[in-house]
Amino acid sequence: MAELVLMRNFDRSNSHTISSYRSAGGYAAWEKAKTLEPAAITDEVKKSNLRGLGGAGFPTGMKWSFIPKTHTGPVYLVVNADEGEPGTFKDRYLLERDPHALIEGMLITARAIRSALGFVYIRGEYVEPWRRFSAAVKEAYEARLLGDGFDVVVHRGAGAYICGEETGLLSSLEGKKGWPKIKPPFPAIKGAFGQPTIVNNVETLCCVPPIIERGAAWFAGLGTKTQGGTRMYSVSGRVKKPGVYETSVSITLRQLIELAGGVSGTGRLKAVVPGGGSAAILTADEIDVTMDVDGCKNAGTMIGSAGVIVMDESVSIPEALLVLARFYAHESCGQCTPCRESTGWIEKMVHRIVDGHGRKDDLDTILDVAKRGGGTTI
């Protein structure tokens, strides 16, 4: 198992408190960052090959560099803690067990992008993570880590899956309906309240302090050629030891399943969802794929939020598909006709198949509808 970077403090007593975090060396990276120029921090993150760990996998340092150099108004930092992808629960662990790692990551990032205000948008259902993180923010203010050039606002979502998409999140943050927006302009150019905004995932920002403290070369060396570091994988379904596992992004899906104790139930693997409910399913003979952005992409799926759902031979794929189809039909924001209409029809057709009333052309129709939706929505 790889060196723990993100989960290194999880086993410490009262790991969510500032005293525990500082006794483990917490905020040392922030002290170091204060001696660096903003551009130097961004360059270090670029060299680390850190990529977004919430879904798209975009290079983090590159995203930061998109803030217009000539902009003289406010710049905002927004943390996407609206973890709603089916099969994903890693950010919850970070918010509950090591919230100060996120605060330190925000402080360093804010210095890099010259931001004086950060927002943390937490999933509405995450009550305990919200409590823990809010308490950590209060501790950081009392310790004068916050309030002197950088402030943090904690915002609770209202349960809409679509607000996990960055522009939908920003719409909700502004008090509007949580509808995604057409890009460009990208948030780094015109984001929250019309100002340049960097939106990063919880896990992504928690990687920043170790990078600054131990160096880009060290972090890059933990991963693959195109993606540095470790990441946290949420493993659920038919495995003997479901949970969150941190390991190098160079691990294969087969190795990750073995790390989680192997397949439970029948003991025979049928299929795996490798990156949350939105990712294409892989069959049992396709699991020797590297669990990083490029590895999954080359296999015809995506790593996404790294929510791994394992299915053994006893699982009915149509029934599993119905669960996901029902979720996406319910969570479609309704803004774009192809998504609004297709998700509902796909759910109805899959439901018909599960009930034993499927038609010969149903599969072709489902595939055709799904393909036509690609690239036609915001």
Tab-separated table of C-alpha atoms in Angstrom, residues 62-310:
chain	number	residue	atom	x	y	z
A	62	MET	CA	-2.980	25.112	-14.920
A	63	LYS	CA	-6.513	25.951	-13.786
A	64	TRP	CA	-5.129	28.405	-11.232
A	65	SER	CA	-3.063	30.126	-13.917
A	66	PHE	CA	-6.191	31.000	-15.920
A	67	ILE	CA	-7.050	33.862	-13.557
A	68	PRO	CA	-6.593	37.028	-15.678
A	69	LYS	CA	-3.337	38.747	-14.735
A	70	THR	CA	-4.844	42.174	-15.403
A	71	HIS	CA	-7.880	41.681	-13.155
A	72	THR	CA	-8.005	44.239	-10.349
A	73	GLY	CA	-11.259	43.212	-8.636
A	74	PRO	CA	-11.975	40.346	-6.239
A	75	VAL	CA	-11.005	36.747	-6.977
A	76	TYR	CA	-12.927	33.946	-5.285
A	77	LEU	CA	-11.937	30.440	-4.228
A	78	VAL	CA	-14.806	27.945	-4.101
A	79	VAL	CA	-14.496	24.455	-2.646
A	80	ASN	CA	-16.817	21.882	-4.183
A	81	ALA	CA	-17.856	19.722	-1.223
A	82	ASP	CA	-21.175	18.816	-2.828
A	83	GLU	CA	-20.293	15.130	-3.020
A	84	GLY	CA	-23.336	13.545	-4.641
A	85	GLU	CA	-22.012	11.116	-7.261
A	86	PRO	CA	-23.428	7.606	-6.638
A	87	GLY	CA	-20.833	5.386	-4.976
A	88	THR	CA	-18.668	8.282	-3.742
A	89	PHE	CA	-18.054	9.133	-0.075
A	90	LYS	CA	-14.345	10.031	0.240
A	91	ASP	CA	-14.727	13.796	0.767
A	92	ARG	CA	-17.019	13.113	3.710
A	93	TYR	CA	-14.120	11.373	5.448
A	94	LEU	CA	-11.812	14.342	4.867
A	95	LEU	CA	-14.342	16.870	6.139
A	96	GLU	CA	-15.067	14.821	9.255
A	97	ARG	CA	-11.601	13.573	10.134
A	98	ASP	CA	-9.150	16.177	8.831
A	99	PRO	CA	-10.971	19.467	8.148
A	100	HIS	CA	-7.903	21.582	8.913
A	101	ALA	CA	-6.093	19.973	5.967
A	102	LEU	CA	-8.716	21.559	3.726
A	103	ILE	CA	-8.426	24.927	5.474
A	104	GLU	CA	-4.643	24.872	5.053
A	105	GLY	CA	-5.054	23.928	1.400
A	106	MET	CA	-7.450	26.841	0.956
A	107	LEU	CA	-5.031	29.283	2.580
A	108	ILE	CA	-2.201	28.249	0.267
A	109	THR	CA	-4.418	28.256	-2.818
A	110	ALA	CA	-5.830	31.665	-1.911
A	111	ARG	CA	-2.307	33.057	-1.767
A	112	ALA	CA	-1.513	31.537	-5.160
A	113	ILE	CA	-4.555	33.054	-6.867
A	114	ARG	CA	-4.617	36.253	-4.763
A	115	SER	CA	-8.026	35.583	-3.262
A	116	ALA	CA	-9.342	37.199	-0.086
A	117	LEU	CA	-12.548	35.174	0.197
A	118	GLY	CA	-13.317	31.485	-0.054
A	119	PHE	CA	-16.611	29.598	-0.082
A	120	VAL	CA	-17.077	25.963	0.905
A	121	TYR	CA	-20.244	24.521	-0.642
A	122	ILE	CA	-21.134	21.413	1.385
A	123	ARG	CA	-23.732	18.855	0.363
A	124	GLY	CA	-26.950	19.498	2.286
A	125	GLU	CA	-27.218	15.895	3.496
A	126	TYR	CA	-23.713	16.026	5.011
A	127	VAL	CA	-24.751	17.181	8.489
A	128	GLU	CA	-21.787	15.850	10.484
A	129	PRO	CA	-19.185	16.980	7.896
A	130	TRP	CA	-20.776	20.441	7.999
A	131	ARG	CA	-20.597	20.518	11.794
A	132	ARG	CA	-16.988	19.323	11.894
A	133	PHE	CA	-15.806	21.703	9.209
A	134	SER	CA	-17.677	24.677	10.666
A	135	ALA	CA	-16.060	23.971	14.046
A	136	ALA	CA	-12.641	23.797	12.369
A	137	VAL	CA	-13.241	27.156	10.670
A	138	LYS	CA	-14.108	28.652	14.059
A	139	GLU	CA	-10.855	27.249	15.502
A	140	ALA	CA	-8.895	28.704	12.583
A	141	TYR	CA	-10.387	32.138	13.209
A	142	GLU	CA	-9.589	31.900	16.921
A	143	ALA	CA	-6.000	30.982	16.025
A	144	ARG	CA	-5.915	33.976	13.635
A	145	LEU	CA	-5.155	31.749	10.681
A	146	LEU	CA	-8.296	33.120	9.053
A	147	GLY	CA	-9.511	36.695	9.116
A	148	ASP	CA	-6.208	38.331	8.302
A	149	GLY	CA	-6.403	38.687	4.529
A	150	PHE	CA	-8.528	35.608	3.870
A	151	ASP	CA	-12.022	34.685	5.053
A	152	VAL	CA	-14.064	31.508	4.653
A	153	VAL	CA	-17.839	31.217	4.244
A	154	VAL	CA	-19.461	27.797	4.722
A	155	HIS	CA	-22.566	27.281	2.567
A	156	ARG	CA	-24.896	24.268	2.767
A	157	GLY	CA	-26.485	22.965	-0.403
A	158	ALA	CA	-30.120	21.879	-0.664
A	159	GLY	CA	-29.739	18.360	-2.027
A	160	ALA	CA	-29.558	18.851	-5.802
A	161	TYR	CA	-27.096	16.518	-7.551
A	162	ILE	CA	-26.596	18.981	-10.412
A	163	CYS	CA	-24.950	21.454	-8.025
A	164	GLY	CA	-21.915	19.175	-8.017
A	165	GLU	CA	-21.206	20.603	-11.484
A	166	GLU	CA	-19.131	23.723	-10.938
A	167	THR	CA	-21.276	26.268	-12.772
A	168	GLY	CA	-24.469	24.841	-11.272
A	169	LEU	CA	-22.814	25.125	-7.871
A	170	LEU	CA	-21.932	28.759	-8.527
A	171	SER	CA	-25.510	29.524	-9.589
A	172	SER	CA	-26.767	28.020	-6.337
A	173	LEU	CA	-24.139	29.892	-4.330
A	174	GLU	CA	-25.404	33.142	-5.850
A	175	GLY	CA	-28.926	32.348	-4.639
A	176	LYS	CA	-30.232	31.313	-8.048
A	177	LYS	CA	-31.645	28.043	-9.335
A	178	GLY	CA	-28.787	25.526	-9.492
A	179	TRP	CA	-28.576	25.382	-13.278
A	180	PRO	CA	-25.252	24.858	-15.064
A	181	LYS	CA	-24.080	27.573	-17.438
A	182	ILE	CA	-22.618	27.416	-20.918
A	183	LYS	CA	-18.799	27.479	-21.018
A	184	PRO	CA	-16.951	29.604	-22.084
A	185	PRO	CA	-16.667	31.832	-20.198
A	186	PHE	CA	-15.068	29.487	-17.688
A	187	PRO	CA	-15.327	30.287	-13.962
A	188	ALA	CA	-11.660	31.336	-13.851
A	189	ILE	CA	-12.638	34.207	-16.161
A	190	LYS	CA	-16.198	34.877	-14.989
A	191	GLY	CA	-17.450	32.847	-12.051
A	192	ALA	CA	-19.160	33.615	-8.755
A	193	PHE	CA	-20.893	37.008	-8.775
A	194	GLY	CA	-19.300	37.739	-12.154
A	195	GLN	CA	-15.744	37.599	-10.800
A	196	PRO	CA	-12.832	35.237	-11.606
A	197	THR	CA	-13.325	32.093	-9.523
A	198	ILE	CA	-11.349	28.916	-8.969
A	199	VAL	CA	-13.468	25.878	-8.123
A	200	ASN	CA	-11.588	22.931	-6.635
A	201	ASN	CA	-12.722	19.702	-5.028
A	202	VAL	CA	-12.080	18.943	-1.310
A	203	GLU	CA	-9.573	16.162	-1.965
A	204	THR	CA	-7.702	18.241	-4.536
A	205	LEU	CA	-7.073	21.080	-2.086
A	206	CYS	CA	-6.074	18.652	0.677
A	207	CYS	CA	-3.168	17.598	-1.576
A	208	VAL	CA	-1.780	21.140	-1.719
A	209	PRO	CA	-0.147	21.364	1.761
A	210	PRO	CA	1.914	18.152	1.314
A	211	ILE	CA	3.060	19.371	-2.115
A	212	ILE	CA	4.307	22.678	-0.707
A	213	GLU	CA	5.847	21.042	2.350
A	214	ARG	CA	7.608	18.105	0.653
A	215	GLY	CA	7.988	19.322	-2.916
A	216	ALA	CA	6.516	18.739	-6.352
A	217	ALA	CA	9.050	16.067	-7.325
A	218	TRP	CA	8.126	13.915	-4.329
A	219	PHE	CA	4.390	14.163	-5.056
A	220	ALA	CA	4.794	13.548	-8.785
A	221	GLY	CA	6.880	10.467	-8.022
A	222	LEU	CA	4.018	8.866	-6.110
A	223	GLY	CA	1.830	8.611	-9.201
A	224	THR	CA	2.060	8.010	-12.929
A	225	LYS	CA	3.758	9.929	-15.717
A	226	THR	CA	0.702	12.141	-16.299
A	227	GLN	CA	-0.817	12.307	-12.808
A	228	GLY	CA	1.016	12.770	-9.543
A	229	GLY	CA	0.280	11.623	-6.033
A	230	THR	CA	-2.173	9.315	-4.370
A	231	ARG	CA	-5.940	9.524	-4.246
A	232	MET	CA	-8.790	8.171	-2.166
A	233	TYR	CA	-11.025	5.502	-3.695
A	234	SER	CA	-14.534	4.865	-2.351
A	235	VAL	CA	-15.037	1.106	-2.725
A	236	SER	CA	-18.506	-0.362	-2.206
A	237	GLY	CA	-20.750	-3.122	-3.448
A	238	ARG	CA	-19.775	-6.775	-3.414
A	239	VAL	CA	-16.369	-6.576	-1.739
A	240	LYS	CA	-15.362	-8.087	1.595
A	241	LYS	CA	-13.998	-4.845	3.060
A	242	PRO	CA	-15.885	-1.848	1.635
A	243	GLY	CA	-14.562	1.575	2.574
A	244	VAL	CA	-12.197	4.352	1.551
A	245	TYR	CA	-8.694	3.371	0.428
A	246	GLU	CA	-5.808	5.705	-0.306
A	247	THR	CA	-3.184	4.463	-2.697
A	248	SER	CA	-1.112	5.574	-5.664
A	249	VAL	CA	-3.019	6.447	-8.818
A	250	SER	CA	-0.819	3.852	-10.525
A	251	ILE	CA	-2.813	1.017	-8.930
A	252	THR	CA	-4.942	-1.159	-11.209
A	253	LEU	CA	-8.621	-1.807	-10.644
A	254	ARG	CA	-7.859	-5.483	-10.041
A	255	GLN	CA	-5.346	-4.588	-7.324
A	256	LEU	CA	-7.788	-2.153	-5.728
A	257	ILE	CA	-10.482	-4.829	-5.484
A	258	GLU	CA	-7.935	-7.162	-3.891
A	259	LEU	CA	-6.989	-4.385	-1.446
A	260	ALA	CA	-10.657	-4.253	-0.437
A	261	GLY	CA	-10.572	-7.950	0.413
A	262	GLY	CA	-11.659	-9.316	-2.929
A	263	VAL	CA	-15.105	-10.049	-4.327
A	264	SER	CA	-17.755	-11.101	-1.817
A	265	GLY	CA	-21.041	-12.891	-2.466
A	266	THR	CA	-20.390	-15.531	-5.106
A	267	GLY	CA	-16.711	-14.578	-5.201
A	268	ARG	CA	-16.949	-14.238	-8.971
A	269	LEU	CA	-16.744	-10.770	-10.484
A	270	LYS	CA	-19.287	-9.697	-13.094
A	271	ALA	CA	-18.685	-5.961	-13.550
A	272	VAL	CA	-17.354	-2.793	-11.918
A	273	VAL	CA	-18.268	0.884	-12.021
A	274	PRO	CA	-14.805	2.500	-11.675
A	275	GLY	CA	-15.567	6.203	-11.234
A	276	GLY	CA	-18.996	6.869	-9.773
A	277	GLY	CA	-22.407	6.305	-11.323
A	278	SER	CA	-21.640	8.413	-14.409
A	279	ALA	CA	-18.748	6.171	-15.488
A	280	ALA	CA	-19.089	3.405	-18.066
A	281	ILE	CA	-19.154	-0.091	-16.556
A	282	LEU	CA	-16.167	-2.391	-17.011
A	283	THR	CA	-16.538	-6.158	-17.307
A	284	ALA	CA	-14.559	-8.706	-15.309
A	285	ASP	CA	-11.961	-9.084	-18.070
A	286	GLU	CA	-11.351	-5.312	-18.293
A	287	ILE	CA	-10.111	-4.626	-14.748
A	288	ASP	CA	-6.374	-4.498	-15.426
A	289	VAL	CA	-6.786	-0.784	-16.049
A	290	THR	CA	-4.705	1.843	-14.253
A	291	MET	CA	-6.923	3.862	-11.927
A	292	ASP	CA	-5.834	7.314	-13.037
A	293	VAL	CA	-7.407	9.804	-15.438
A	294	ASP	CA	-5.680	8.607	-18.602
A	295	GLY	CA	-5.805	4.900	-17.772
A	296	CYS	CA	-9.572	4.883	-17.387
A	297	LYS	CA	-10.060	7.148	-20.396
A	298	ASN	CA	-8.066	4.763	-22.573
A	299	ALA	CA	-10.283	1.917	-21.362
A	300	GLY	CA	-13.413	3.712	-22.556
A	301	THR	CA	-14.606	4.856	-19.141
A	302	MET	CA	-13.550	7.535	-16.638
A	303	ILE	CA	-12.071	7.712	-13.159
A	304	GLY	CA	-14.440	10.572	-12.285
A	305	SER	CA	-14.868	10.757	-8.522
A	306	ALA	CA	-13.181	7.356	-7.995
A	307	GLY	CA	-16.359	5.796	-6.651
A	308	VAL	CA	-15.818	2.077	-7.277
A	309	ILE	CA	-18.960	-0.098	-7.234
A	310	VAL	CA	-18.242	-3.836	-7.462
